[in-house]
mmCIF file of C-alpha atoms in Angstrom:
data_model
loop_
_atom_site.group_PDB
_atom_site.id
_atom_site.type_symbol
_atom_site.label_atom_id
_atom_site.label_comp_id
_atom_site.label_asym_id
_atom_site.label_seq_id
_atom_site.Cartn_x
_atom_site.Cartn_y
_atom_site.Cartn_z
ATOM 1 C CA MET S 95 0.000 0.000 0.000
ATOM 2 C CA SER S 96 2.987 2.289 0.461
ATOM 3 C CA GLY S 97 3.900 1.745 -3.191
ATOM 4 C CA PHE S 98 0.246 2.116 -4.217
ATOM 5 C CA CYS S 99 -0.096 5.504 -2.500
ATOM 6 C CA PHE S 100 3.229 6.789 -3.794
ATOM 7 C CA ALA S 101 2.416 5.806 -7.392
ATOM 8 C CA THR S 102 -1.028 7.382 -6.998
ATOM 9 C CA TRP S 103 0.711 10.704 -6.343
ATOM 10 C CA THR S 104 3.504 10.453 -8.919
ATOM 11 C CA SER S 105 1.276 9.220 -11.764
ATOM 12 C CA ARG S 106 -0.925 12.292 -11.253
ATOM 13 C CA ILE S 107 1.951 14.774 -11.583
ATOM 14 C CA PRO S 108 1.042 15.542 -15.233
ATOM 15 C CA THR S 109 -2.527 16.285 -14.023
ATOM 16 C CA ILE S 110 -1.171 18.680 -11.395
ATOM 17 C CA LYS S 111 1.065 20.314 -14.004
ATOM 18 C CA ASN S 112 -1.997 21.035 -16.151
ATOM 19 C CA LEU S 113 -4.290 22.100 -13.299
ATOM 20 C CA PHE S 114 -1.831 24.730 -12.091
ATOM 21 C CA SER S 115 -0.483 25.640 -15.593
ATOM 22 C CA LEU S 116 3.166 24.915 -14.709
ATOM 23 C CA ASN S 117 6.056 24.843 -17.162
ATOM 24 C CA ASP S 118 8.914 22.315 -16.769
ATOM 25 C CA ALA S 119 11.055 24.618 -14.615
ATOM 26 C CA GLN S 120 8.117 25.507 -12.346
ATOM 27 C CA LEU S 121 7.274 21.828 -11.973
ATOM 28 C CA GLY S 122 10.908 21.203 -11.058
ATOM 29 C CA ASN S 123 10.607 23.850 -8.335
ATOM 30 C CA LEU S 124 7.412 22.229 -7.032
ATOM 31 C CA LEU S 125 9.068 18.814 -6.890
ATOM 32 C CA LEU S 126 11.853 20.297 -4.747
ATOM 33 C CA ALA S 127 9.362 20.529 -1.874
ATOM 34 C CA MET S 128 9.221 16.749 -1.548
ATOM 35 C CA PRO S 129 12.902 15.868 -1.013
ATOM 36 C CA ILE S 130 13.482 18.922 1.213
ATOM 37 C CA SER S 131 10.651 17.863 3.538
ATOM 38 C CA SER S 132 11.751 14.256 3.334
ATOM 39 C CA LEU S 133 15.227 15.331 4.430
ATOM 40 C CA LEU S 134 13.696 16.994 7.491
ATOM 41 C CA GLY S 135 11.983 13.717 8.325
ATOM 42 C CA LEU S 136 15.233 11.721 8.421
ATOM 43 C CA PRO S 137 16.534 12.706 11.888
ATOM 44 C CA VAL S 138 13.032 12.291 13.288
ATOM 45 C CA SER S 139 12.693 8.810 11.787
ATOM 46 C CA GLY S 140 16.121 7.704 13.033
ATOM 47 C CA TRP S 141 15.300 8.938 16.543
ATOM 48 C CA LEU S 142 11.891 7.233 16.591
ATOM 49 C CA VAL S 143 13.126 3.875 15.281
ATOM 50 C CA SER S 144 15.996 3.800 17.795
ATOM 51 C CA ARG S 145 13.687 4.456 20.764
ATOM 52 C CA LEU S 146 10.427 2.726 19.831
ATOM 53 C CA ASP S 147 9.409 -0.530 18.197
ATOM 54 C CA SER S 148 9.523 0.360 14.499
ATOM 55 C CA ARG S 149 5.890 -0.698 14.012
ATOM 56 C CA VAL S 150 4.738 2.343 16.042
ATOM 57 C CA PRO S 151 6.243 5.135 13.869
ATOM 58 C CA LEU S 152 5.482 2.999 10.793
ATOM 59 C CA SER S 153 1.743 2.865 11.489
ATOM 60 C CA VAL S 154 1.314 6.414 12.820
ATOM 61 C CA ALA S 155 3.263 7.888 9.892
ATOM 62 C CA PHE S 156 1.174 5.821 7.460
ATOM 63 C CA VAL S 157 -2.066 7.309 8.836
ATOM 64 C CA PHE S 158 -0.830 10.879 8.346
ATOM 65 C CA TYR S 159 0.635 9.900 4.955
ATOM 66 C CA CYS S 160 -2.883 9.055 3.787
ATOM 67 C CA ILE S 161 -4.296 12.287 5.203
ATOM 68 C CA ALA S 162 -1.614 14.260 3.348
ATOM 69 C CA LEU S 163 -2.519 12.496 0.091
ATOM 70 C CA ILE S 164 -6.129 13.628 0.504
ATOM 71 C CA PHE S 165 -4.996 17.223 0.996
ATOM 72 C CA ILE S 166 -2.857 17.067 -2.171
ATOM 73 C CA GLY S 167 -5.964 16.021 -4.077
ATOM 74 C CA ILE S 168 -8.196 18.789 -2.730
ATOM 75 C CA SER S 169 -5.610 21.591 -2.929
ATOM 76 C CA SER S 170 -7.080 24.623 -4.685
ATOM 77 C CA THR S 171 -4.077 26.946 -4.367
ATOM 78 C CA LEU S 172 -0.377 26.499 -5.019
ATOM 79 C CA VAL S 173 0.442 27.301 -1.377
ATOM 80 C CA MET S 174 -1.907 24.578 -0.126
ATOM 81 C CA LEU S 175 -0.475 22.133 -2.673
ATOM 82 C CA VAL S 176 3.132 22.781 -1.598
ATOM 83 C CA ALA S 177 2.227 22.459 2.091
ATOM 84 C CA SER S 178 0.418 19.167 1.436
ATOM 85 C CA ILE S 179 3.326 17.759 -0.597
ATOM 86 C CA CYS S 180 5.758 18.720 2.194
ATOM 87 C CA PHE S 181 3.663 16.934 4.815
ATOM 88 C CA PHE S 182 3.257 13.924 2.504
ATOM 89 C CA ALA S 183 7.036 13.668 2.013
ATOM 90 C CA PHE S 184 7.768 14.119 5.729
ATOM 91 C CA CYS S 185 5.450 11.248 6.674
ATOM 92 C CA MET S 186 6.712 9.087 3.817
ATOM 93 C CA ARG S 187 10.286 9.322 5.087
ATOM 94 C CA ILE S 188 9.367 8.141 8.598
ATOM 95 C CA LEU S 189 7.237 5.358 7.106
ATOM 96 C CA ASN S 190 10.004 4.139 4.776
ATOM 97 C CA ILE S 191 12.739 4.081 7.425
ATOM 98 C CA ALA S 192 10.523 2.169 9.873
ATOM 99 C CA MET S 193 9.335 -0.236 7.174
ATOM 100 C CA ASN S 194 12.859 -1.001 5.952
ATOM 101 C CA THR S 195 13.997 -1.509 9.544
ATOM 102 C CA GLN S 196 11.318 -4.178 9.911
ATOM 103 C CA SER S 197 12.449 -5.907 6.714
ATOM 104 C CA ILE S 198 16.147 -5.878 7.690
ATOM 105 C CA MET S 199 15.385 -7.363 11.114
ATOM 106 C CA LEU S 200 13.284 -10.101 9.522
ATOM 107 C CA GLN S 201 15.994 -10.793 6.923
ATOM 108 C CA LYS S 202 18.349 -11.733 9.775
ATOM 109 C CA GLU S 203 16.042 -14.640 10.641
ATOM 110 C CA TYR S 204 16.514 -16.215 7.183
ATOM 111 C CA ASP S 205 19.491 -17.832 5.482
ATOM 112 C CA LYS S 206 18.255 -17.005 1.985
ATOM 113 C CA LYS S 207 17.813 -13.489 0.612
ATOM 114 C CA ILE S 208 14.253 -12.167 1.064
ATOM 115 C CA ASN S 209 14.648 -8.387 1.145
ATOM 116 C CA GLY S 210 14.275 -8.018 -2.624
ATOM 117 C CA SER S 211 10.804 -9.553 -2.392
ATOM 118 C CA PHE S 212 9.671 -6.844 0.027
ATOM 119 C CA HIS S 213 10.787 -4.185 -2.435
ATOM 120 C CA GLY S 214 9.091 -6.249 -5.138
ATOM 121 C CA LEU S 215 5.808 -5.998 -3.231
ATOM 122 C CA TRP S 216 6.313 -2.239 -2.993
ATOM 123 C CA SER S 217 6.737 -2.167 -6.773
ATOM 124 C CA VAL S 218 3.611 -4.309 -7.260
ATOM 125 C CA GLY S 219 1.753 -1.769 -5.152
ATOM 126 C CA GLY S 220 3.196 0.974 -7.346
ATOM 127 C CA LEU S 221 2.168 -0.940 -10.444
ATOM 128 C CA MET S 222 -1.394 -1.297 -9.178
ATOM 129 C CA GLY S 223 -1.396 2.401 -8.321
ATOM 130 C CA VAL S 224 -0.429 3.319 -11.891
ATOM 131 C CA LEU S 225 -3.051 0.928 -13.299
ATOM 132 C CA CYS S 226 -5.664 2.508 -11.050
ATOM 133 C CA THR S 227 -4.636 6.001 -12.179
ATOM 134 C CA THR S 228 -4.762 4.905 -15.828
ATOM 135 C CA VAL S 229 -8.366 3.788 -15.333
ATOM 136 C CA MET S 230 -9.201 7.026 -13.486
ATOM 137 C CA VAL S 231 -7.714 9.139 -16.289
ATOM 138 C CA LYS S 232 -9.472 7.042 -18.949
ATOM 139 C CA PHE S 233 -12.873 7.576 -17.314
ATOM 140 C CA GLN S 234 -12.101 11.178 -16.313
ATOM 141 C CA ILE S 235 -12.437 10.628 -12.562
ATOM 142 C CA THR S 236 -11.267 13.741 -10.732
ATOM 143 C CA MET S 237 -7.999 13.644 -8.845
ATOM 144 C CA GLN S 238 -9.809 14.673 -5.646
ATOM 145 C CA TRP S 239 -12.057 11.603 -5.530
ATOM 146 C CA HIS S 240 -9.236 9.387 -6.751
ATOM 147 C CA PHE S 241 -7.025 10.345 -3.781
ATOM 148 C CA VAL S 242 -9.851 10.155 -1.243
ATOM 149 C CA TRP S 243 -10.772 6.574 -2.189
ATOM 150 C CA ILE S 244 -7.157 5.339 -2.182
ATOM 151 C CA SER S 245 -6.470 6.964 1.199
ATOM 152 C CA GLY S 246 -9.604 5.490 2.756
ATOM 153 C CA ILE S 247 -8.755 1.934 1.655
ATOM 154 C CA THR S 248 -5.156 2.319 2.814
ATOM 155 C CA LEU S 249 -6.155 3.601 6.266
ATOM 156 C CA LEU S 250 -8.334 0.540 6.790
ATOM 157 C CA LEU S 251 -5.502 -1.833 5.811
ATOM 158 C CA VAL S 252 -2.999 -0.032 8.063
ATOM 159 C CA ILE S 253 -5.268 -0.563 11.054
ATOM 160 C CA LEU S 254 -5.771 -4.242 10.183
ATOM 161 C CA SER S 255 -2.033 -4.918 9.699
ATOM 162 C CA TYR S 256 -0.746 -3.301 12.913
ATOM 163 C CA PRO S 257 -1.107 -6.357 15.218
ATOM 164 C CA TYR S 258 0.979 -8.511 12.844
ATOM 165 C CA LEU S 259 4.074 -6.273 12.582
ATOM 166 C CA LEU S 260 7.348 -7.179 14.335
ATOM 167 C CA ARG S 261 7.645 -6.234 18.002
ATOM 168 C CA ASN S 262 10.684 -5.533 20.189
ATOM 169 C CA ASP S 263 13.040 -4.742 17.296
ATOM 170 C CA ARG S 264 14.879 -1.915 19.034
ATOM 171 C CA THR S 265 18.671 -2.274 19.237
ATOM 172 C CA ALA S 266 20.685 -1.277 22.297
ATOM 173 C CA SER S 267 23.759 0.049 20.448
ATOM 174 C CA GLY S 268 24.698 1.930 17.289
ATOM 175 C CA ASN S 269 21.802 4.364 17.601
ATOM 176 C CA THR S 270 23.846 7.547 18.018
ATOM 177 C CA LEU S 271 25.151 9.550 15.068
ATOM 178 C CA ILE S 272 28.923 9.883 15.395
ATOM 179 C CA LEU S 273 30.113 13.231 14.055
ATOM 180 C CA GLY S 274 33.491 13.648 12.402
ATOM 181 C CA LYS S 275 35.047 11.861 9.443
ATOM 182 C CA PRO S 276 32.306 10.013 7.495
ATOM 183 C CA ASP S 277 32.348 6.225 7.715
ATOM 184 C CA ARG S 278 33.703 5.040 4.335
ATOM 185 C CA TYR S 279 31.336 2.072 4.114
ATOM 186 C CA ILE S 280 28.230 4.169 4.825
ATOM 187 C CA LEU S 281 29.501 6.882 2.459
ATOM 188 C CA LEU S 282 29.837 4.444 -0.454
ATOM 189 C CA LEU S 283 26.412 2.913 0.202
ATOM 190 C CA GLY S 284 25.027 6.437 0.343
ATOM 191 C CA MET S 285 26.599 7.310 -3.002
ATOM 192 C CA ILE S 286 24.920 4.290 -4.610
ATOM 193 C CA VAL S 287 21.567 5.296 -3.116
ATOM 194 C CA PHE S 288 22.176 8.883 -4.302
ATOM 195 C CA LEU S 289 22.810 7.787 -7.895
ATOM 196 C CA SER S 290 19.924 5.311 -7.845
ATOM 197 C CA ALA S 291 17.593 7.979 -6.449
ATOM 198 C CA ILE S 292 18.462 10.279 -9.345
ATOM 199 C CA CYS S 293 17.385 7.547 -11.798
ATOM 200 C CA GLU S 294 14.467 6.007 -9.924
ATOM 201 C CA GLY S 295 13.106 9.301 -8.580
ATOM 202 C CA GLY S 296 13.490 10.917 -11.983
ATOM 203 C CA MET S 297 11.530 8.093 -13.617
ATOM 204 C CA PHE S 298 8.784 8.389 -11.004
ATOM 205 C CA ASP S 299 8.419 12.130 -11.542
ATOM 206 C CA TRP S 300 9.171 12.579 -15.252
ATOM 207 C CA SER S 301 8.354 9.379 -17.159
ATOM 208 C CA GLY S 302 4.676 10.340 -17.429
ATOM 209 C CA VAL S 303 5.553 13.862 -18.563
ATOM 210 C CA TYR S 304 8.063 12.462 -21.092
ATOM 211 C CA PHE S 305 5.452 10.119 -22.512
ATOM 212 C CA ARG S 306 2.942 12.924 -22.918
ATOM 213 C CA ASP S 307 5.173 15.806 -24.048
ATOM 214 C CA VAL S 308 7.875 13.981 -26.074
ATOM 215 C CA VAL S 309 6.179 10.776 -27.241
ATOM 216 C CA LYS S 310 2.848 12.665 -27.604
ATOM 217 C CA GLN S 311 0.615 10.001 -26.026
ATOM 218 C CA GLU S 312 -2.689 11.032 -24.456
ATOM 219 C CA ILE S 313 -2.702 8.142 -21.946
ATOM 220 C CA PHE S 314 0.478 9.453 -20.360
ATOM 221 C CA THR S 315 0.635 6.799 -17.619
ATOM 222 C CA LEU S 316 1.683 4.073 -20.089
ATOM 223 C CA GLY S 317 5.394 4.901 -19.844
ATOM 224 C CA TYR S 318 5.359 4.946 -16.062
ATOM 225 C CA LEU S 319 3.248 1.783 -16.059
ATOM 226 C CA ILE S 320 5.673 -0.258 -18.177
ATOM 227 C CA PHE S 321 8.595 0.960 -16.054
ATOM 228 C CA MET S 322 6.818 -0.192 -12.873
ATOM 229 C CA VAL S 323 5.795 -3.552 -14.392
ATOM 230 C CA PHE S 324 9.362 -4.552 -15.227
ATOM 231 C CA MET S 325 10.779 -3.156 -11.984
ATOM 232 C CA ALA S 326 8.199 -5.137 -9.972
ATOM 233 C CA ILE S 327 8.786 -8.415 -11.827
ATOM 234 C CA SER S 328 12.563 -8.049 -11.617
ATOM 235 C CA ARG S 329 12.539 -7.419 -7.872
ATOM 236 C CA PHE S 330 10.950 -10.801 -7.220
ATOM 237 C CA TYR S 331 13.790 -12.463 -9.141
ATOM 238 C CA SER S 332 16.536 -10.210 -7.756
ATOM 239 C CA ASP S 333 17.184 -12.345 -4.669
ATOM 240 C CA ARG S 334 17.700 -15.415 -6.852
ATOM 241 C CA LEU S 335 19.975 -13.478 -9.249
ATOM 242 C CA ILE S 336 22.119 -12.298 -6.329
ATOM 243 C CA GLU S 337 22.503 -15.876 -5.082
ATOM 244 C CA VAL S 338 23.643 -17.013 -8.545
ATOM 245 C CA ILE S 339 26.080 -14.249 -9.613
ATOM 246 C CA GLY S 340 26.663 -12.319 -6.366
ATOM 247 C CA MET S 341 25.939 -8.725 -5.387
ATOM 248 C CA ALA S 342 29.031 -7.205 -7.012
ATOM 249 C CA LYS S 343 28.141 -8.481 -10.500
ATOM 250 C CA THR S 344 24.450 -7.659 -9.965
ATOM 251 C CA TYR S 345 25.379 -4.017 -9.353
ATOM 252 C CA VAL S 346 27.353 -3.885 -12.616
ATOM 253 C CA LEU S 347 24.549 -5.549 -14.580
ATOM 254 C CA SER S 348 21.906 -3.271 -13.055
ATOM 255 C CA ALA S 349 23.817 -0.063 -13.749
ATOM 256 C CA THR S 350 24.524 -1.123 -17.338
ATOM 257 C CA LEU S 351 20.836 -1.818 -17.956
ATOM 258 C CA VAL S 352 19.830 1.578 -16.542
ATOM 259 C CA ALA S 353 22.236 3.422 -18.847
ATOM 260 C CA SER S 354 21.288 1.287 -21.886
ATOM 261 C CA GLY S 355 17.540 1.691 -21.351
ATOM 262 C CA ILE S 356 17.688 5.469 -21.062
ATOM 263 C CA LEU S 357 20.005 5.670 -24.086
ATOM 264 C CA ILE S 358 17.282 3.989 -26.177
ATOM 265 C CA VAL S 359 14.701 6.448 -24.808
ATOM 266 C CA VAL S 360 16.867 9.449 -25.766
ATOM 267 C CA LEU S 361 17.938 8.221 -29.210
ATOM 268 C CA PHE S 362 14.549 6.881 -30.316
ATOM 269 C CA PRO S 363 11.734 8.983 -28.762
ATOM 270 C CA LYS S 364 8.920 6.995 -30.382
ATOM 271 C CA PHE S 365 6.190 4.861 -28.796
ATOM 272 C CA TRP S 366 7.687 1.341 -28.987
ATOM 273 C CA PRO S 367 11.372 2.240 -28.477
ATOM 274 C CA VAL S 368 10.485 4.324 -25.426
ATOM 275 C CA LEU S 369 8.425 1.468 -23.986
ATOM 276 C CA LEU S 370 11.400 -0.847 -24.552
ATOM 277 C CA GLY S 371 13.790 1.648 -22.973
ATOM 278 C CA PHE S 372 11.589 2.169 -19.911
ATOM 279 C CA SER S 373 11.287 -1.631 -19.568
ATOM 280 C CA ILE S 374 15.065 -2.115 -19.557
ATOM 281 C CA THR S 375 15.473 0.773 -17.110
ATOM 282 C CA GLY S 376 12.891 -0.804 -14.793
ATOM 283 C CA ILE S 377 14.856 -4.072 -14.786
ATOM 284 C CA GLY S 378 18.058 -2.144 -14.091
ATOM 285 C CA VAL S 379 16.929 -0.147 -11.067
ATOM 286 C CA ALA S 380 15.048 -3.076 -9.499
ATOM 287 C CA SER S 381 17.905 -4.600 -7.477
ATOM 288 C CA ILE S 382 19.905 -1.532 -6.490
ATOM 289 C CA ILE S 383 17.986 -0.174 -3.477
ATOM 290 C CA PRO S 384 17.129 -3.610 -1.966
ATOM 291 C CA MET S 385 20.786 -4.691 -2.205
ATOM 292 C CA THR S 386 22.059 -1.456 -0.690
ATOM 293 C CA PHE S 387 19.636 -1.511 2.243
ATOM 294 C CA THR S 388 20.579 -5.138 2.896
ATOM 295 C CA LEU S 389 24.265 -4.183 2.943
ATOM 296 C CA ALA S 390 23.434 -1.382 5.414
ATOM 297 C CA GLY S 391 22.588 -4.103 7.935
ATOM 298 C CA LYS S 392 26.259 -5.227 7.779
ATOM 299 C CA SER S 393 27.560 -1.939 9.170
ATOM 300 C CA THR S 394 29.949 -2.443 12.091
ATOM 301 C CA LYS S 395 29.429 1.116 13.320
ATOM 302 C CA TYR S 396 25.634 1.631 13.301
ATOM 303 C CA SER S 397 22.434 -0.286 14.032
ATOM 304 C CA PRO S 398 20.316 -1.277 10.989
ATOM 305 C CA GLY S 399 17.785 1.486 11.640
ATOM 306 C CA MET S 400 20.437 4.202 12.001
ATOM 307 C CA ALA S 401 22.448 2.909 9.001
ATOM 308 C CA ILE S 402 19.357 2.919 6.792
ATOM 309 C CA SER S 403 18.465 6.400 8.004
ATOM 310 C CA LEU S 404 21.961 7.668 7.140
ATOM 311 C CA ILE S 405 22.173 6.203 3.645
ATOM 312 C CA ALA S 406 18.582 7.272 2.969
ATOM 313 C CA THR S 407 19.819 10.842 3.475
ATOM 314 C CA TYR S 408 21.887 10.469 0.319
ATOM 315 C CA GLY S 409 18.788 9.188 -1.475
ATOM 316 C CA ILE S 410 16.873 12.287 -0.464
ATOM 317 C CA VAL S 411 19.655 14.493 -1.803
ATOM 318 C CA GLY S 412 19.487 12.499 -5.060
ATOM 319 C CA MET S 413 15.755 13.049 -5.277
ATOM 320 C CA LEU S 414 16.352 16.695 -4.399
ATOM 321 C CA ILE S 415 18.840 17.195 -7.207
ATOM 322 C CA GLY S 416 17.710 14.704 -9.876
ATOM 323 C CA PRO S 417 14.050 15.437 -10.694
ATOM 324 C CA SER S 418 14.502 19.179 -10.200
ATOM 325 C CA LEU S 419 17.632 19.256 -12.375
ATOM 326 C CA ILE S 420 15.716 17.360 -15.057
ATOM 327 C CA GLY S 421 13.127 20.135 -14.998
ATOM 328 C CA TYR S 422 15.727 22.875 -15.364
ATOM 329 C CA ILE S 423 17.634 21.083 -18.149
ATOM 330 C CA ALA S 424 14.344 20.314 -19.911
ATOM 331 C CA TYR S 425 13.375 23.991 -19.772
ATOM 332 C CA TRP S 426 16.597 25.039 -21.537
ATOM 333 C CA LEU S 427 17.481 22.083 -23.781
ATOM 334 C CA GLY S 428 14.307 19.998 -24.000
ATOM 335 C CA LEU S 429 13.038 17.072 -21.941
ATOM 336 C CA LYS S 430 14.560 14.450 -24.237
ATOM 337 C CA TYR S 431 18.147 15.609 -23.657
ATOM 338 C CA SER S 432 17.659 16.067 -19.918
ATOM 339 C CA PHE S 433 17.355 12.267 -19.554
ATOM 340 C CA ILE S 434 21.096 11.980 -20.329
ATOM 341 C CA LEU S 435 21.540 12.719 -16.614
ATOM 342 C CA PHE S 436 20.186 9.222 -15.864
ATOM 343 C CA ILE S 437 22.731 7.635 -18.215
ATOM 344 C CA LEU S 438 25.614 9.355 -16.422
ATOM 345 C CA ALA S 439 24.283 8.337 -13.001
ATOM 346 C CA GLY S 440 23.986 4.714 -14.131
ATOM 347 C CA LEU S 441 27.552 4.573 -15.434
ATOM 348 C CA ILE S 442 29.044 6.117 -12.267
ATOM 349 C CA MET S 443 27.356 3.412 -10.162
ATOM 350 C CA ILE S 444 29.676 0.732 -11.594
ATOM 351 C CA PRO S 445 32.998 1.817 -10.032
ATOM 352 C CA VAL S 446 31.353 3.030 -6.815
ATOM 353 C CA SER S 447 29.592 -0.297 -6.265
ATOM 354 C CA GLN S 448 32.836 -2.255 -6.600
ATOM 355 C CA MET S 449 34.501 -0.045 -3.977
ATOM 356 C CA ILE S 450 31.772 -1.082 -1.518
ATOM 357 C CA PHE S 451 32.869 -4.719 -1.493
ATOM 358 C CA VAL S 452 36.533 -3.816 -1.122
ATOM 359 C CA THR S 453 35.634 -1.711 1.929
ATOM 360 C CA LEU S 454 33.349 -4.421 3.341
ATOM 361 C CA GLU S 455 36.175 -6.974 3.115
ATOM 362 C CA GLU S 456 38.573 -4.561 4.832
ATOM 363 C CA ASN S 457 36.079 -3.988 7.653
ATOM 364 C CA ASN S 458 35.601 -7.731 8.121
ATOM 365 C CA ASN S 459 39.365 -8.285 8.298
ATOM 366 C CA LYS S 460 39.698 -5.576 10.960
ATOM 367 C CA SER S 461 36.916 -7.068 13.065
#
């Protein structure tokens, strides 16, 4: 349902752009509100998860997340819209940190990799959210009623799921941020999350706009939909892929697919090539975040909750820079050429990812 709600918002960005008559640069400015507010939510989420069972901030944040989504839908002024998006992003950050903390703690109870499947379920939720939006757009259902119905269903499911979440998952150590020289291992993980956030966040925010403005398709959710379909499917197979070829090679393969998929989108901005490119990109980004969050649990300096909170900070900066920078580049050079930013981010991931495993081995030898 987290993925469903998030995709409900992102797949309606072209609707919001039209309703408020925004150009690409203005939309880029609007999208800045989300990562800035999300960044403010990071220290709060880290503090809550280190002092409470993670299911408490998870569930409370989810309730307010749904309320914020309703307010985005009913916003009649730009000021109200920005305030609602800020609150939405703030709650989303607390929700995501708590939810990933639960998944990391559960992963420790299993010998096989399972974390990719959790992210796969998030992507399935996102996929269903895009499908729902596609139907709403097709039958001209207003965004206000669309958001109200999704929020109402989600609130009910949050209440029903609360008793079944993990209890007593607080850790006694590694919950304090240590100032000074950044931990190399956390820094490298953060850089991967930063680069992935530029690509994944950019696709969330701009794939629908690209499909409408560049490919000239009226049902603008198709591009976002195909991206989510292939990302969701790939995440369910990512754990198995990692077991077969290892994380290091999976990072290289994933980054190469991201760069290749976007290259097709830029060179051939037509219906079928763009669908193919978005599909390949979806496969590429699928494994990156689940792998990186799993590796965060191997930190020798921080608890899983604190480590995730720290590397998520880099992701927020990526979402702060990426989608907004796409808007600015698109305003000056055109949306098609702005997607080259994703290609560069994908290629840089390759050397950075390999440095992670060198550092991990060094840390293990020291301990």
